[in-house]
Coordinates of C-alpha atoms in Angstrom, one line a residue:
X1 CA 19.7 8.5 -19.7
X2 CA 19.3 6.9 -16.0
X3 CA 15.0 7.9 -16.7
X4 CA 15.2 6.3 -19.9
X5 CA 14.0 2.9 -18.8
X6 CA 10.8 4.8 -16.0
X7 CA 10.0 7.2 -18.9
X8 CA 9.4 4.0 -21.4
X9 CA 7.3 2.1 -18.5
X10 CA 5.2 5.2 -17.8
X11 CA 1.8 5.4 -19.9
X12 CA 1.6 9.1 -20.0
X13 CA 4.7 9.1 -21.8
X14 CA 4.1 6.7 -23.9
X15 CA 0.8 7.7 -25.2
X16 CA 3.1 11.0 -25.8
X17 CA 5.6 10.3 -27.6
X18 CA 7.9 10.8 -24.8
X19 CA 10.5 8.2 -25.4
X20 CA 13.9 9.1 -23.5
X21 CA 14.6 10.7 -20.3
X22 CA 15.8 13.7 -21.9
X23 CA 13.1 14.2 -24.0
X24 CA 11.0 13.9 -20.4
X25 CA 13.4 16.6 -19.1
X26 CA 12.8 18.6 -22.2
X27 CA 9.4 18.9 -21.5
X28 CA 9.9 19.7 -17.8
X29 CA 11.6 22.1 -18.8
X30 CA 9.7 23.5 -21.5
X31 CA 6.6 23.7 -19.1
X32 CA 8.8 25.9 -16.7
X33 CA 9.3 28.5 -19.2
X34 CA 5.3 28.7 -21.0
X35 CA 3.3 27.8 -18.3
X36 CA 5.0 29.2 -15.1
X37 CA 2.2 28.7 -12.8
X38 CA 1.9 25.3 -13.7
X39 CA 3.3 22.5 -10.8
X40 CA 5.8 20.0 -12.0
X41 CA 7.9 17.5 -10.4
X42 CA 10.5 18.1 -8.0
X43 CA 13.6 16.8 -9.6
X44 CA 16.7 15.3 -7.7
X45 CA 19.7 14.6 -9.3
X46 CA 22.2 12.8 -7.3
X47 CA 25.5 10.6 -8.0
X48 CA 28.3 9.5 -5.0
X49 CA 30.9 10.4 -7.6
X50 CA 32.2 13.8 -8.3
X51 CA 32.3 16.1 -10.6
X52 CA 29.4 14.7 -13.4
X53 CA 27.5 17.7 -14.0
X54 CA 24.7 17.1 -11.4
X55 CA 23.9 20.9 -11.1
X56 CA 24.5 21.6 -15.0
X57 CA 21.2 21.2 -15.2
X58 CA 20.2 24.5 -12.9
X59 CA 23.0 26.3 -14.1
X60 CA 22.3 25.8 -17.7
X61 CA 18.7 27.1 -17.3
X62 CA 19.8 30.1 -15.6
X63 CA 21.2 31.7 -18.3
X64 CA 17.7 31.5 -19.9
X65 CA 16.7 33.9 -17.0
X66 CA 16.8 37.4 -16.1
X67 CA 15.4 36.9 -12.3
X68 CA 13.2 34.0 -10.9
X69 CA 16.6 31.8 -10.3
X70 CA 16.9 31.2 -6.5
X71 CA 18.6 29.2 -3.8
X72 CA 15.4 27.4 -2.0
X73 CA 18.0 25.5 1.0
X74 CA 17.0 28.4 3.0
X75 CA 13.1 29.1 2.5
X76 CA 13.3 25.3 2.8
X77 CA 14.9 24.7 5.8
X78 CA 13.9 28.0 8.0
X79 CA 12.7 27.1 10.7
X80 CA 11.3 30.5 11.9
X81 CA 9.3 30.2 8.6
X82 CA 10.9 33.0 6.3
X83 CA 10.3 32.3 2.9
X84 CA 10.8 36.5 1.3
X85 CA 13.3 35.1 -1.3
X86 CA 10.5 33.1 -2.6
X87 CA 8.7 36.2 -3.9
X88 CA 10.0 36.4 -7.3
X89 CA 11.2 32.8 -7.9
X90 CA 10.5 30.3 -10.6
X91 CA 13.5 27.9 -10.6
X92 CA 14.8 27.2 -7.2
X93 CA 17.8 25.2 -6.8
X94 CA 19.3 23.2 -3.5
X95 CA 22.6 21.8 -3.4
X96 CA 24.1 19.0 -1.3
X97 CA 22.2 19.4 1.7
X98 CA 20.5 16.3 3.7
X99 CA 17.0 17.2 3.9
X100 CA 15.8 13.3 4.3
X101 CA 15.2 13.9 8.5
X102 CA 14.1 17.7 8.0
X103 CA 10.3 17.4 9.1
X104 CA 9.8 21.3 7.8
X105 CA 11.5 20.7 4.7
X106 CA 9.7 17.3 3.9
X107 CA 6.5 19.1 4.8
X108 CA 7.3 22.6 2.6
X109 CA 8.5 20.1 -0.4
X110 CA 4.3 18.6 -0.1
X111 CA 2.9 21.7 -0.1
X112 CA 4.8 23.6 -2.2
X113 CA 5.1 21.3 -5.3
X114 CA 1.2 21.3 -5.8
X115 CA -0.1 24.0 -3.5
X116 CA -2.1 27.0 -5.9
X117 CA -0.6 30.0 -3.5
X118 CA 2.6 30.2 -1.4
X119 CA 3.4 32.4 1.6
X120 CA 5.9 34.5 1.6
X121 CA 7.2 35.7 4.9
X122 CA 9.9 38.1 4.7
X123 CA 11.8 39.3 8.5
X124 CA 9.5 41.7 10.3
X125 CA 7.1 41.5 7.9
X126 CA 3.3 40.2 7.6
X127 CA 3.0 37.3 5.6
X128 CA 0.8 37.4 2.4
X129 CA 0.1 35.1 0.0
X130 CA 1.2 34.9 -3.9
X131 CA 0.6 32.5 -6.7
X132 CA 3.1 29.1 -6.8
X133 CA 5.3 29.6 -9.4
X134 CA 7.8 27.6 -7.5
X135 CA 9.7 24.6 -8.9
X136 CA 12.6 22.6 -7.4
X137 CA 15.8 20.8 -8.6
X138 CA 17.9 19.5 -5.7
X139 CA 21.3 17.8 -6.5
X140 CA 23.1 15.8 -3.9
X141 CA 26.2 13.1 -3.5
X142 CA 23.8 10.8 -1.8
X143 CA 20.6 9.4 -3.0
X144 CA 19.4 9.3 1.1
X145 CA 19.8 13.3 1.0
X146 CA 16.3 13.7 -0.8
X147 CA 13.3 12.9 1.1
X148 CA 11.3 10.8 -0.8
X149 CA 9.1 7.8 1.3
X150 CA 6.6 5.0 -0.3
X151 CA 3.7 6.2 -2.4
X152 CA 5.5 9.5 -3.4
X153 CA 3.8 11.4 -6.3
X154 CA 6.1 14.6 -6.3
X155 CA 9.8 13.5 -6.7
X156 CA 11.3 12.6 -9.5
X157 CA 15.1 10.8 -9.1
X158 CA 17.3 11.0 -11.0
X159 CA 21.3 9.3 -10.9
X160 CA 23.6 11.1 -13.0
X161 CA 26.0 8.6 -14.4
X162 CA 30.2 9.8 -14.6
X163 CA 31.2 12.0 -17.4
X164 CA 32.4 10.3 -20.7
X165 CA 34.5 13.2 -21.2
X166 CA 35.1 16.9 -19.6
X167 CA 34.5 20.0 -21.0
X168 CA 36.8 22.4 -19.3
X169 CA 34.0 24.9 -17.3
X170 CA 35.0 28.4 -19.0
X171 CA 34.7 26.5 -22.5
X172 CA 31.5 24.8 -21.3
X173 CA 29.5 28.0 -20.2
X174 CA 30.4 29.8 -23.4
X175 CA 28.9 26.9 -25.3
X176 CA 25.9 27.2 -23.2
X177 CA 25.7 30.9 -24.0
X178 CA 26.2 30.6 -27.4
X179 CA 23.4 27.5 -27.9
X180 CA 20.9 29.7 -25.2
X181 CA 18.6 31.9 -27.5
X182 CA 18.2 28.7 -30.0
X183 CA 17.0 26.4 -27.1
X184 CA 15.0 28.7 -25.6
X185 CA 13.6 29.2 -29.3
X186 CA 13.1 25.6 -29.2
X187 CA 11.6 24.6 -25.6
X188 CA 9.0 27.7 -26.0
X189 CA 7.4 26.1 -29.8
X190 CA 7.2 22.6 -28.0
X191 CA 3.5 21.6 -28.0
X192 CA 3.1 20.4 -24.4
X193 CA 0.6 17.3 -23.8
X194 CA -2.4 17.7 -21.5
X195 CA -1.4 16.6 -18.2
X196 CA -3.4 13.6 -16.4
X197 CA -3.5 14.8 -12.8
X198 CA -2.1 17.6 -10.8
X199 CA 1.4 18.2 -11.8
X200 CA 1.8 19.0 -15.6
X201 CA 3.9 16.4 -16.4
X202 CA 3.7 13.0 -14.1
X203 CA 6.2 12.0 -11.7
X204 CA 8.4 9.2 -13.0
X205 CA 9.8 6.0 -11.3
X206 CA 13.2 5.0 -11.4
X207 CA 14.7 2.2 -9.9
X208 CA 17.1 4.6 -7.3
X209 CA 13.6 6.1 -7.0
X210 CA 12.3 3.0 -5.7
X211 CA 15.5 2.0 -4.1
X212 CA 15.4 5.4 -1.6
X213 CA 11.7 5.0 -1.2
X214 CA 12.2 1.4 0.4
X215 CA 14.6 2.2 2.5
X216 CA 13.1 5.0 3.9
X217 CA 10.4 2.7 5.3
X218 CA 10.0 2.0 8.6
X219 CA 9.8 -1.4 9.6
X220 CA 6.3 -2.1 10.0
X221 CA 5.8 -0.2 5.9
X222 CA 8.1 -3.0 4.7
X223 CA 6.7 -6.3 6.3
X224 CA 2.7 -4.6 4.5
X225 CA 4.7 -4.2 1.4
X226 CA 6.3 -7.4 1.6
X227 CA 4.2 -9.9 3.6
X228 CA 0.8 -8.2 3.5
X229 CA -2.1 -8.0 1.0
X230 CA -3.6 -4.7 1.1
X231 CA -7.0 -5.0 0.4
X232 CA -9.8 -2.2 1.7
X233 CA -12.4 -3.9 3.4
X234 CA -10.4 -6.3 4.9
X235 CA -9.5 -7.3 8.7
X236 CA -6.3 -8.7 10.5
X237 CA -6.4 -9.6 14.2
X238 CA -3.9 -7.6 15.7
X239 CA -2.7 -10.1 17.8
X240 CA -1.7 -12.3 14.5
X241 CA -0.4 -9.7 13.0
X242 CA 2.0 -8.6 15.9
X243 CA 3.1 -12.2 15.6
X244 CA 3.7 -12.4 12.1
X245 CA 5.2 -9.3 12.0
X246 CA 7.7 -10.4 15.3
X247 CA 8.5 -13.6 13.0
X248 CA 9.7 -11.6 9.7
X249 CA 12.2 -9.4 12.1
X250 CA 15.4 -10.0 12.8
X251 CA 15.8 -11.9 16.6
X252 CA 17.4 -9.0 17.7
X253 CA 14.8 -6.4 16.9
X254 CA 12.0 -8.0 18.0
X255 CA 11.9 -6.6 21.8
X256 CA 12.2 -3.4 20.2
X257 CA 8.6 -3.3 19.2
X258 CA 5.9 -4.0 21.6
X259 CA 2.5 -4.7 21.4
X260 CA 2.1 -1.2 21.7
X261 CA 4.4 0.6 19.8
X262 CA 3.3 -1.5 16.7
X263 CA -0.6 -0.2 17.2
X264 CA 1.3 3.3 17.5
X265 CA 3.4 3.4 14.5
X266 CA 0.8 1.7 11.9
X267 CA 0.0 3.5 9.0
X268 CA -2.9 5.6 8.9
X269 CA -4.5 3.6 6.1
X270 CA -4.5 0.3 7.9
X271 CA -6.0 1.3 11.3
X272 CA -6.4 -0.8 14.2
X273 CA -9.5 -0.4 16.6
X274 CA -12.5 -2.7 17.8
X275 CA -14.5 -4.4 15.4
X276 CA -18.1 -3.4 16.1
X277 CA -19.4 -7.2 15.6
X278 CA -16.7 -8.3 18.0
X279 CA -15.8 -5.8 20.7
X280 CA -13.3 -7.7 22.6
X281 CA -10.9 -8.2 20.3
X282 CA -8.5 -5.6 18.0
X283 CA -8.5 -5.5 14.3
X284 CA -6.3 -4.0 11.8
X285 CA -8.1 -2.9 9.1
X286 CA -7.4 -3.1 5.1
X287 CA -5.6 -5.8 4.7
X288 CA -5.0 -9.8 4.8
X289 CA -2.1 -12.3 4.7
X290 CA -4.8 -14.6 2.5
X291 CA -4.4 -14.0 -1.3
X292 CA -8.2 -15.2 -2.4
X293 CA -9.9 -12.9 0.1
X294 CA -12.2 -10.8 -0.9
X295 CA -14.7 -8.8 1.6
X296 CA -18.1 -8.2 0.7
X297 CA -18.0 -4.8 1.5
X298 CA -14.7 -3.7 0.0
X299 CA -15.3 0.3 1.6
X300 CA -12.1 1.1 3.2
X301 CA -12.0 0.6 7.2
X302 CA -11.7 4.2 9.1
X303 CA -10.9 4.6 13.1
X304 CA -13.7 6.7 15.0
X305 CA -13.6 6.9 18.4
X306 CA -11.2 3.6 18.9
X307 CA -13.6 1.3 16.9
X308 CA -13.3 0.8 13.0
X309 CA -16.3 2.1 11.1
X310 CA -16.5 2.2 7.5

């Protein structure tokens, strides 16, 4: 139910049918099973409280399989690369492991959410390549544990609220087994909509989404996002936006970040360089603090050799 409110906002779904979260799941999870080598969100289902049911959604699914069900921590987090129980999966699952500061983790969650082939690299082996029939649910405590930063289009969020009431586990798994061959019955005659980009279903923004999102930004991400206008085409003098951007941090952070570690740290879509019409100054480019600006040339500003060039 916490998707309920991003499923409604979200015009794929809508223009669906898709009115609930669990109808959203439904079809997630319906894709999964007739169209394997589709790519579909990565889901993360987290709450601080314990014992909800966070990984009853894996688990549940599991005993729709015969093989293809996987732990992924380790293909995820290997950091000599070995990725051999990959081979056969479909469904891999991750549970409660931080993988917000992981760089290879982050990196394997891009690629391997939307990438056509996957390598698998089994111990003393040569690696080869197979067709991506991976997809990911990760359940945590924490909603930091998942690494999702501004302008994700892979992650889905999910909180899982406390349980209204508890089914005792043995009596809960043979309700699952009994209600398995009806469901399945059910998710593979559900007509699945056309998808509008890459992943067969879209990733869908919840607030926690958003929440984990922003506070994964680094400083300079959240004065843009908050005092900036971004706007391609455009150009900032560095030196007023270092100033700016000293006056919206706290006092005490401010010696922090130099001149020069500001240039460093600016995202790669607002570059700073020399304008070519005015060499002796620095620009950042593709963006403005003034609301009714609008460049003649709106093509994005690119970095080439220290100067912007378009």
């Amino acid at each position: 139910s916490d998707l309920d409110d991003a499923v409604t906002s979200n015009a794929w779904c809508q223009s669906n049918g898709i009115m609930t979260g669990g109808e959203y799941l439904k079809i997630w999870v319906a894709s999964l099973f007739q169209k394997p080598t589709e790519h579909l969100p990565y889901l993360f289902f987290f709450s601080e409280e314990e014992n909800t049911g966070k990984s009853s959604f894996h688990q549940a699914l599991s005993l729709l399989m015969t093989k293809g069900y996987v732990d992924g921590k380790t293909a995820l987090t290997s950091q000599g690369g070995f990725t051999g129980e990959l081979e056969s999966a479909i469904l891999c699952y991750v549970e409660e492991l931080d993988l917000s500061k992981n760089r290879d983790a982050r990196s394997r969650i891009k690629e391997w959410v939307t990438s056509k082939y996957v390598s698998v690299h089994k111990k003393g082996q040569t690696p080869y390549q197979i067709r991506n029939c991976l997809h990911f649910v990760q359940t945590a405590n924490s909603l930091t544990f998942c690494p999702v930063f501004p302008g994700d289009t892979r992650i889905t969020v999910c909180y899982v609220k406390p349980l209204e009431e508890e089914i005792p586990e043995a009596r809960f798994y043979k309700k699952k087994k009994k209600e398995a061959s009806d469901f399945l019955g059910s998710i593979m005659a559900i007509e699945i909509p056309h998808p509008d980009g890459r992943l067969a279903i879209p990733v869908v923004e919840s607030q926690e989404k958003k929440s984990v999102s922003r506070s994964n930004m680094s400083a300079i991400e959240a004065f843009i996002d908050e005092e900036c206008i971004k706007r391609d085409g455009c150009l900032v003098r560095f030196s007023e936006f270092h100033e700016k951007f000293s006056q919206w941090l706290d006092p005490e952070e401010v010696a922090n970040w130099s001149k020069i570690r500001v240039g460093r740290e600016l995202p790669r879509a607002f570059p700073k360089g020399r304008n070519m019409s005015d060499g002796s100054n620095f620009y950042v480019g593709n963006l403005t603090f003034n609301a009714s600006e609008n460049p003649k040339d709106p093509t994005p500003w690119r970095l080439h050799d220290g100067k912007l060039t378009r």
